[in-house]
XYZ file of N, CA, C and O in Angstrom:
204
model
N 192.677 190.452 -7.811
C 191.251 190.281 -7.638
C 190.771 190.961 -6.364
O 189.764 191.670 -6.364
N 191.599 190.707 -5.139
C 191.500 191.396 -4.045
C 191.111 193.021 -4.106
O 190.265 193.581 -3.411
N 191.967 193.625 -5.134
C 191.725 195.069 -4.768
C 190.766 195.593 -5.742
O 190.346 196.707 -5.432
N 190.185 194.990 -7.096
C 189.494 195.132 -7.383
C 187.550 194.655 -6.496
O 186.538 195.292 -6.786
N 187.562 193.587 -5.593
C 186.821 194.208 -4.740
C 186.855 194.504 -3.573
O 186.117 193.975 -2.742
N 187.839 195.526 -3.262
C 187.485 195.987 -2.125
C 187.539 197.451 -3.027
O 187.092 198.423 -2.417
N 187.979 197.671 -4.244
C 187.212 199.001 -4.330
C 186.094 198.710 -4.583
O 185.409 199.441 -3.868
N 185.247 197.878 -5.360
C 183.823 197.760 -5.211
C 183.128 198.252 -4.035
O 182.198 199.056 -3.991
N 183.708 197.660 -3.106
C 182.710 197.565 -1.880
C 182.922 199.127 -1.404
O 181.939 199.732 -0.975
N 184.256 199.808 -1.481
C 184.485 201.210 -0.811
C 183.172 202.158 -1.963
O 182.680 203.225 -1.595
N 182.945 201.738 -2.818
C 181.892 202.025 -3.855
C 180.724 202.302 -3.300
O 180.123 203.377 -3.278
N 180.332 200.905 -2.692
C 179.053 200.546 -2.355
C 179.107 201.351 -1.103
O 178.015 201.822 -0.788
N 180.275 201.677 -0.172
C 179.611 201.759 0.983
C 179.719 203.626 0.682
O 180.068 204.047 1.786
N 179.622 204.492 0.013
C 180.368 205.958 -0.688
C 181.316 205.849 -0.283
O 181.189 206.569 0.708
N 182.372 205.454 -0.240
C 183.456 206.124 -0.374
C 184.440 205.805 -1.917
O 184.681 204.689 -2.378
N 184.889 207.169 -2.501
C 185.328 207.285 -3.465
C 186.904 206.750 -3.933
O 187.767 207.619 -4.060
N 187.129 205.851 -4.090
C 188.181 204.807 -3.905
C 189.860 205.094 -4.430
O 190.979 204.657 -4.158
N 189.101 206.340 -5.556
C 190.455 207.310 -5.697
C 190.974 208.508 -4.762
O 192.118 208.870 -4.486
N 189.802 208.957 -4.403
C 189.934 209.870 -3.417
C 190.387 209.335 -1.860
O 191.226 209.896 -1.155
N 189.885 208.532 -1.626
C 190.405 207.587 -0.431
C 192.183 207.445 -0.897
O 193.103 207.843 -0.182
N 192.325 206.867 -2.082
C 193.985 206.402 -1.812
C 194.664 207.942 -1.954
O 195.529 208.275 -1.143
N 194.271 208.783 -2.927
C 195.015 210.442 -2.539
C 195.201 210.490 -0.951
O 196.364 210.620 -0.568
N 194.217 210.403 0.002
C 194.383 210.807 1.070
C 195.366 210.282 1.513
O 196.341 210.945 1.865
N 195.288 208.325 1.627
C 196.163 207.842 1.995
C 197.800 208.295 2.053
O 198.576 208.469 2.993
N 197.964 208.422 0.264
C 199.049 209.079 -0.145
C 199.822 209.868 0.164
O 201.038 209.717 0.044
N 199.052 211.233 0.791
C 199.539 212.502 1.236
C 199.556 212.228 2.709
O 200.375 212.746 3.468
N 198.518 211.301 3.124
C 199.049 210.844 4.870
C 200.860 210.311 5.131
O 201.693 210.800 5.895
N 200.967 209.371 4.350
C 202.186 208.510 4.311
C 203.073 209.868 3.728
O 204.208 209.903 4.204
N 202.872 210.568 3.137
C 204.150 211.216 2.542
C 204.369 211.988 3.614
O 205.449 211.851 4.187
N 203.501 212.863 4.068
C 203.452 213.666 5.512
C 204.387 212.966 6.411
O 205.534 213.355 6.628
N 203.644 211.519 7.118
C 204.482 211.131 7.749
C 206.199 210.946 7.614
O 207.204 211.201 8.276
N 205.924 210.489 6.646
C 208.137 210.475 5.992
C 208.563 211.376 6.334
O 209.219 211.507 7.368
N 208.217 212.444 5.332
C 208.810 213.827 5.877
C 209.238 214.386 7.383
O 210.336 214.766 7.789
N 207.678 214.271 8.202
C 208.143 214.603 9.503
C 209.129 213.268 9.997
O 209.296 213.352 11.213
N 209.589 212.477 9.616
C 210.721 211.569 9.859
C 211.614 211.952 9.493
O 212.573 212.128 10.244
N 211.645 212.163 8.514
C 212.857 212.927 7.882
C 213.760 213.872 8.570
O 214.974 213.863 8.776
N 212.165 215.235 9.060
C 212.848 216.517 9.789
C 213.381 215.783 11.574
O 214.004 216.416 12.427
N 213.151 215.098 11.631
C 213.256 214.403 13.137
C 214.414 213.817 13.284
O 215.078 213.900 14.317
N 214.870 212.952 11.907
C 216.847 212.440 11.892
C 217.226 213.544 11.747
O 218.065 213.801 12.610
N 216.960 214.738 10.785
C 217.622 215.854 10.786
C 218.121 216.905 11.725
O 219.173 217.537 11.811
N 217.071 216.875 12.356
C 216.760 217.559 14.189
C 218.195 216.654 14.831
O 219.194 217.237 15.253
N 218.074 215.460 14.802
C 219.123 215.000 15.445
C 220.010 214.398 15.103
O 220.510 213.428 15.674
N 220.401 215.009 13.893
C 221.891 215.166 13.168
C 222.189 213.484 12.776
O 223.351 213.081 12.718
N 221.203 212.709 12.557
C 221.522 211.518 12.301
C 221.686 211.253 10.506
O 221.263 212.200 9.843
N 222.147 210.288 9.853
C 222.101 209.989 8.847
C 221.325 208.905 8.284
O 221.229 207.857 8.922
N 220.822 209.026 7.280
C 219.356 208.031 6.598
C 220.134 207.250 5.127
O 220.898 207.567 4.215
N 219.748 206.646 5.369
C 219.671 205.854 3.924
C 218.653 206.051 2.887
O 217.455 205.850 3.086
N 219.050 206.367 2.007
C 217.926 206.499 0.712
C 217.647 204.754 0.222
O 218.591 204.148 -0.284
N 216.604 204.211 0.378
C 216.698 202.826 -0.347
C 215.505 202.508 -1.682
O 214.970 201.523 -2.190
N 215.495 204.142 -1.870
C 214.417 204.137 -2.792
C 215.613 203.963 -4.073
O 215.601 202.993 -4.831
N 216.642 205.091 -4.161
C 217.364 204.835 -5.497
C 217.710 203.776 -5.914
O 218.282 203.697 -7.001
C-alpha cells in the first residue's frame, strides 16, 4: 500500500515514478561497479551473494 502511494504523490508532485526508479537503478549499479573496480585495484577478493 505504501508504495503505491508514494508513487501517487511522486505523481502529484511531477515527478515520473518510473523514470525516477531508472535513475535510481543506474545510480546503485554505477555505484557497485565502482566498488567492484576498487577491490580489484586492491587485489582483494568479493563474494558474489547474489548467486
Amino acid at each position: 500500500m505504501f508504495f503505491f502511494s508514494l508513487i501517487n504523490y511522486a505523481r502529484s508532485i511531477g515527478i515520473n515514478p518510473e523514470n525516477a526508479l531508472e535513475r535510481t537503478n543506474k545510480k546503485f549499479k554505477n555505484r557497485f561497479e565502482r566498488m567492484e573496480e576498487i577491490a580489484q585495484e586492491k587485489n582483494q577478493q568479493k563474494k558474489n551473494k547474489f548467486d
